[in-house]
mmCIF file of C-alpha atoms in Angstrom:
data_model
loop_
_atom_site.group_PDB
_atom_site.id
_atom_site.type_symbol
_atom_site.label_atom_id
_atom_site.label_comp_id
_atom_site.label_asym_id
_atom_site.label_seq_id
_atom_site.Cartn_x
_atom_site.Cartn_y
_atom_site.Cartn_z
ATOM 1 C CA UNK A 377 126.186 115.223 55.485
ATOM 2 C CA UNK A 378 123.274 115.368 57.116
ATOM 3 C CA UNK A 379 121.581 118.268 55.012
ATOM 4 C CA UNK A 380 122.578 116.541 52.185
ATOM 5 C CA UNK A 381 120.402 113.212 53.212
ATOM 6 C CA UNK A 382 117.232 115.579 53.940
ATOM 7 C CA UNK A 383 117.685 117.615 50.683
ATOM 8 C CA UNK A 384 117.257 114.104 48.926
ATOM 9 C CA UNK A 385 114.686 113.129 51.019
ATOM 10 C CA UNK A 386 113.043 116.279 50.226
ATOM 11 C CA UNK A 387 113.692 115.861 46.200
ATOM 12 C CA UNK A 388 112.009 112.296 46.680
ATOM 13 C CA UNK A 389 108.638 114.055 48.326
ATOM 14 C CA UNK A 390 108.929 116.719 45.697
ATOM 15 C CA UNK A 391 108.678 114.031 42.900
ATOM 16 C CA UNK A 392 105.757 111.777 44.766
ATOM 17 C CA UNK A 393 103.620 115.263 45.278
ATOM 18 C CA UNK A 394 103.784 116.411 41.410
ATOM 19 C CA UNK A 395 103.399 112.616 39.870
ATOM 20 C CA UNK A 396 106.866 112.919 38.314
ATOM 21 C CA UNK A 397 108.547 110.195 40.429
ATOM 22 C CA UNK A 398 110.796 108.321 37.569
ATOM 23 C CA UNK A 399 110.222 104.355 36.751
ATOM 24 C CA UNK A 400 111.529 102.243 39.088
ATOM 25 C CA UNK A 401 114.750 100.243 37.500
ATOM 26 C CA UNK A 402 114.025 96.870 36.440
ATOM 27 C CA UNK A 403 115.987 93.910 37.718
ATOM 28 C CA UNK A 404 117.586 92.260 34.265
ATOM 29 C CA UNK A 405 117.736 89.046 36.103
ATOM 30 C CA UNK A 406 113.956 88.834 36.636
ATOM 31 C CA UNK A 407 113.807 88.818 32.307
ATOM 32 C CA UNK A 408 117.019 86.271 32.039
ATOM 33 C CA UNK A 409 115.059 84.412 34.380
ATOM 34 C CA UNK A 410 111.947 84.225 32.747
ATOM 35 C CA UNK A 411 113.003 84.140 29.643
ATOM 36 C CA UNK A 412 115.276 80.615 30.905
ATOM 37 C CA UNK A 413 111.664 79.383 31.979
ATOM 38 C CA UNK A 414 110.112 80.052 29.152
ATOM 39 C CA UNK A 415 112.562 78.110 26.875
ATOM 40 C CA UNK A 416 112.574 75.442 29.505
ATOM 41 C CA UNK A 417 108.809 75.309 29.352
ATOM 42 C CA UNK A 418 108.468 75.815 24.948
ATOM 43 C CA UNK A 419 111.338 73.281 25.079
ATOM 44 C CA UNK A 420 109.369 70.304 27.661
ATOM 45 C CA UNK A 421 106.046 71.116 25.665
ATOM 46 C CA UNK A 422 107.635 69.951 22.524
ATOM 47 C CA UNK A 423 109.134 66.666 24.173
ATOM 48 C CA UNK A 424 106.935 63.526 23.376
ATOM 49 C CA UNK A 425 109.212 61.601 25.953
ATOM 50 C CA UNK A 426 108.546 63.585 29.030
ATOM 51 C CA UNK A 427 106.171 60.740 30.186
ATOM 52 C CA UNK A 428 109.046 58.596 30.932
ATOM 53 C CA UNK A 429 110.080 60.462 33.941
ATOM 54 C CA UNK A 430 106.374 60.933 35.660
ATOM 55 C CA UNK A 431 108.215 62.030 39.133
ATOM 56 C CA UNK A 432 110.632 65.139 37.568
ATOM 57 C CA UNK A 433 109.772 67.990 38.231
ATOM 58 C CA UNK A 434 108.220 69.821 35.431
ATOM 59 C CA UNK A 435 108.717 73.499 34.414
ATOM 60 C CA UNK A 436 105.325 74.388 36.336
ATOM 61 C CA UNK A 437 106.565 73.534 39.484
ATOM 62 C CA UNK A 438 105.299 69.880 39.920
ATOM 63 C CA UNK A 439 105.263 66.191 38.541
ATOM 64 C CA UNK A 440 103.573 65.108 36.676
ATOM 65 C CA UNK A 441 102.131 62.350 38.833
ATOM 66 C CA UNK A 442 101.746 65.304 41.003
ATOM 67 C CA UNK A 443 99.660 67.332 38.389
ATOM 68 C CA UNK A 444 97.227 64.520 37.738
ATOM 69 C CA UNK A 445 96.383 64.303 41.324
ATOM 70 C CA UNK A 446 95.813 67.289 42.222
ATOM 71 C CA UNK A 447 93.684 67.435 38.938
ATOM 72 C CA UNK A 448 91.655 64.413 39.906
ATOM 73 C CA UNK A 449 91.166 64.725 43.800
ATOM 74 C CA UNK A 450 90.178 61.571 45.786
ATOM 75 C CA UNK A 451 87.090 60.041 44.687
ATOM 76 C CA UNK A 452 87.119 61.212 41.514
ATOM 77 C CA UNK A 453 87.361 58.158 38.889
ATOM 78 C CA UNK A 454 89.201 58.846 35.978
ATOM 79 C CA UNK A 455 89.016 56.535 31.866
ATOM 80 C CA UNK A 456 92.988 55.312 33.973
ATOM 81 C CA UNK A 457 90.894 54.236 36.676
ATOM 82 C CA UNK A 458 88.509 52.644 34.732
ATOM 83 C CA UNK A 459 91.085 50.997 32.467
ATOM 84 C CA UNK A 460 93.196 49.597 35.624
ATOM 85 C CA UNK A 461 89.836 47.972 37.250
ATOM 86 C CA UNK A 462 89.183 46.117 34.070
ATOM 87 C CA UNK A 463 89.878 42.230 35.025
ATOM 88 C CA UNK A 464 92.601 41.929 32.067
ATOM 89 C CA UNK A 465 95.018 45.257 34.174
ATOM 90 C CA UNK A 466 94.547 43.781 37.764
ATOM 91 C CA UNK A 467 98.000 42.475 37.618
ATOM 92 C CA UNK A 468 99.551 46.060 35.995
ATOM 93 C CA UNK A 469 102.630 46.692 37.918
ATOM 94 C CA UNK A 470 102.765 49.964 39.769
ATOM 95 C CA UNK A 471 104.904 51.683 37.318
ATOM 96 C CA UNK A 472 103.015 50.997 34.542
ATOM 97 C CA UNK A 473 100.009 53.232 36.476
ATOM 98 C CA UNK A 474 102.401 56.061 37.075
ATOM 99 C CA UNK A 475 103.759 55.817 33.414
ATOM 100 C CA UNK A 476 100.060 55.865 31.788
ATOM 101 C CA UNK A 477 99.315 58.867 34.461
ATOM 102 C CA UNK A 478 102.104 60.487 32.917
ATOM 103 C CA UNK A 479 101.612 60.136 29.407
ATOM 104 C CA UNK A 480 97.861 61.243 29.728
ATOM 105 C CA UNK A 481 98.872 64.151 32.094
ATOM 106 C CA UNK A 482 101.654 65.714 29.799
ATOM 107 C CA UNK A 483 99.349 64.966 26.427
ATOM 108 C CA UNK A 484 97.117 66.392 28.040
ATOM 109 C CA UNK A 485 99.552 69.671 29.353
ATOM 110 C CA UNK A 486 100.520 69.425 25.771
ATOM 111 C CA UNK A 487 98.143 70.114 24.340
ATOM 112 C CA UNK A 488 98.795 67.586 21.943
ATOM 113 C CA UNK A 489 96.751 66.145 19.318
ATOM 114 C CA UNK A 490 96.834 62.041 20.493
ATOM 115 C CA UNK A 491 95.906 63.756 24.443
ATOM 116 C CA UNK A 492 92.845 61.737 25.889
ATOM 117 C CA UNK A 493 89.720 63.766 26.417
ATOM 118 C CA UNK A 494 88.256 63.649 28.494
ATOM 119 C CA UNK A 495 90.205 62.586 31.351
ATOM 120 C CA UNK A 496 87.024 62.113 34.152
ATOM 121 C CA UNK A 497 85.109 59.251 33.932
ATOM 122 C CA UNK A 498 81.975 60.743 34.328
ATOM 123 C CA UNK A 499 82.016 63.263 31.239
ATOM 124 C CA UNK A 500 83.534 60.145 29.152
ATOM 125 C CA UNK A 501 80.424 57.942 30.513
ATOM 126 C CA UNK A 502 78.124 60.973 28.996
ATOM 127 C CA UNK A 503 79.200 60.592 25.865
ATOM 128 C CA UNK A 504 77.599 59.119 23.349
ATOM 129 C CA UNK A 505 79.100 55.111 22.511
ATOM 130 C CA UNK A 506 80.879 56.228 19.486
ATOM 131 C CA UNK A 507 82.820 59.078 21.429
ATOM 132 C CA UNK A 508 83.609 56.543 24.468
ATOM 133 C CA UNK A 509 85.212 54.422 21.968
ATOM 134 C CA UNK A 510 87.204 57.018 20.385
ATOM 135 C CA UNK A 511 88.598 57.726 23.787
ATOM 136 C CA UNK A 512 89.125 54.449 24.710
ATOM 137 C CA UNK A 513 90.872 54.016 21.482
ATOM 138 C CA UNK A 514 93.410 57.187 21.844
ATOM 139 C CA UNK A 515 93.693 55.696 25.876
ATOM 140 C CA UNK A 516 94.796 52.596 24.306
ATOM 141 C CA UNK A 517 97.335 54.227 21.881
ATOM 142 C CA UNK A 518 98.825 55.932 24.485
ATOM 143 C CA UNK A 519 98.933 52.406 26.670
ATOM 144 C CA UNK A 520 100.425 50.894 24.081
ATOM 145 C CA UNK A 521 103.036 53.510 24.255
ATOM 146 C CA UNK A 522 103.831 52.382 27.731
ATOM 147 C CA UNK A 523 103.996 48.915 27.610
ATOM 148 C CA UNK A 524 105.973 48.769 24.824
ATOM 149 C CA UNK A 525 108.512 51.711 26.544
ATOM 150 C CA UNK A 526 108.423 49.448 29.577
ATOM 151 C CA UNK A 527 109.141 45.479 27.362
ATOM 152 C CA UNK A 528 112.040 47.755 26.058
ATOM 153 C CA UNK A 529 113.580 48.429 29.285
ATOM 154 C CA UNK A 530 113.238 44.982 30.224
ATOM 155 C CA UNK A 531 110.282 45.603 32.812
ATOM 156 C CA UNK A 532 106.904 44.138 33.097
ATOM 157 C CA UNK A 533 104.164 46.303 32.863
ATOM 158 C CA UNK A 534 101.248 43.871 32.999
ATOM 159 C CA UNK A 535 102.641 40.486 34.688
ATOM 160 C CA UNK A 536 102.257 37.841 31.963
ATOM 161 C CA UNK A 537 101.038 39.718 28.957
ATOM 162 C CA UNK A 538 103.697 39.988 26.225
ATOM 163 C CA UNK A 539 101.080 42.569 24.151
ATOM 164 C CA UNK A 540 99.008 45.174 25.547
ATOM 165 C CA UNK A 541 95.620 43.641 27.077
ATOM 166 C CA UNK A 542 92.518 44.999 25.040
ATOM 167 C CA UNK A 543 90.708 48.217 26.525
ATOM 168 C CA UNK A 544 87.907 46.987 24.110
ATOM 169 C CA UNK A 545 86.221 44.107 23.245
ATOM 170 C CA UNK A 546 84.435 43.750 19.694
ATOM 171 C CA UNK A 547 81.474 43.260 21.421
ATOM 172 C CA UNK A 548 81.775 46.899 22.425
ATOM 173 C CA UNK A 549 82.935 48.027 19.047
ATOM 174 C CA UNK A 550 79.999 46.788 17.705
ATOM 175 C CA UNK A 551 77.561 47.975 20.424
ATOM 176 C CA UNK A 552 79.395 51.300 19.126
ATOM 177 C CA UNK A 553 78.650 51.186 15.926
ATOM 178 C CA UNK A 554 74.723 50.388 16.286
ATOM 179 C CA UNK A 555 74.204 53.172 19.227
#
């Protein structure tokens, strides 16, 4: 028994020495597994209501609440921050600013064509007034989205406001259109 276990040891050194050593044998759960992700992931990237659930878990490992954070570390303002310190979104419930992070986060993970670019504050504020107000426009799309998700299910997004407050003004649209 014993001669047996060095004569395989033996074959194994034989192999390493000449470069013939075979292919190691795959695990077929490591490709059932990935191949489960993957349809997990092609089938969340196609799901426009993914939003709704801002604290699940996503098929990268995180929320997306989670995902927008760690995007956007503290101090960094983002066009939600600078919606949700506008006078007319003081009141916005708490829900309604996880919601909006999670509709701009998984646009935005999307890749999807209504996704708000860009998300930082301080590349929107260098762009030129027509581009600002194309963002804020898709920002307010996608707000719209919410509140209206939210009225459905009975909740109050923005205390008061039976419509979505303007991001806008027309005083801005037409600063817009002259600069």
């Amino acid at each position: 028994m014993q001669d047996r276990a060095v004569q395989d040891a033996m074959r194994l050194e034989d192999w390493m020495r000449d470069g013939t050593m075979p292919e190691p044998i795959e695990d077929p759960r490591q490709d059932t597994t990935s191949e489960l992700l993957g349809w997990e992931a092609d089938r969340w990237e196609k799901d426009p209501t993914v939003w709704q659930h801002p604290h699940e878990v996503t098929p990268f490992g995180t929320t997306l609440v989670e995902a927008f954070e760690a995007a956007h570390p503290d101090g960094e303002v983002t066009v939600i921050d600078l919606m949700l310190q506008l006078d007319q979104y003081q009141g916005a419930s708490r829900q309604f600013e996880e919601h909006l992070i999670g509709i701009v986060q998984s646009r935005a993970m999307q890749l999807a064509p209504d996704r708000v670019e860009p998300v930082q504050a301080e590349a929107l504020l260098g762009l030129p007034k027509r581009a600002q107000l194309r963002v804020f426009d898709q920002l307010s799309l996608l707000a719209g989205q919410v509140f209206d998700w939210m009225r459905a299910q009975g909740k109050d997004p923005v205390p008061g406001a039976t419509s979505l407050p303007p991001l806008v003004t027309e005083a801005d649209r037409a600063q817009a259109a002259q600069g």
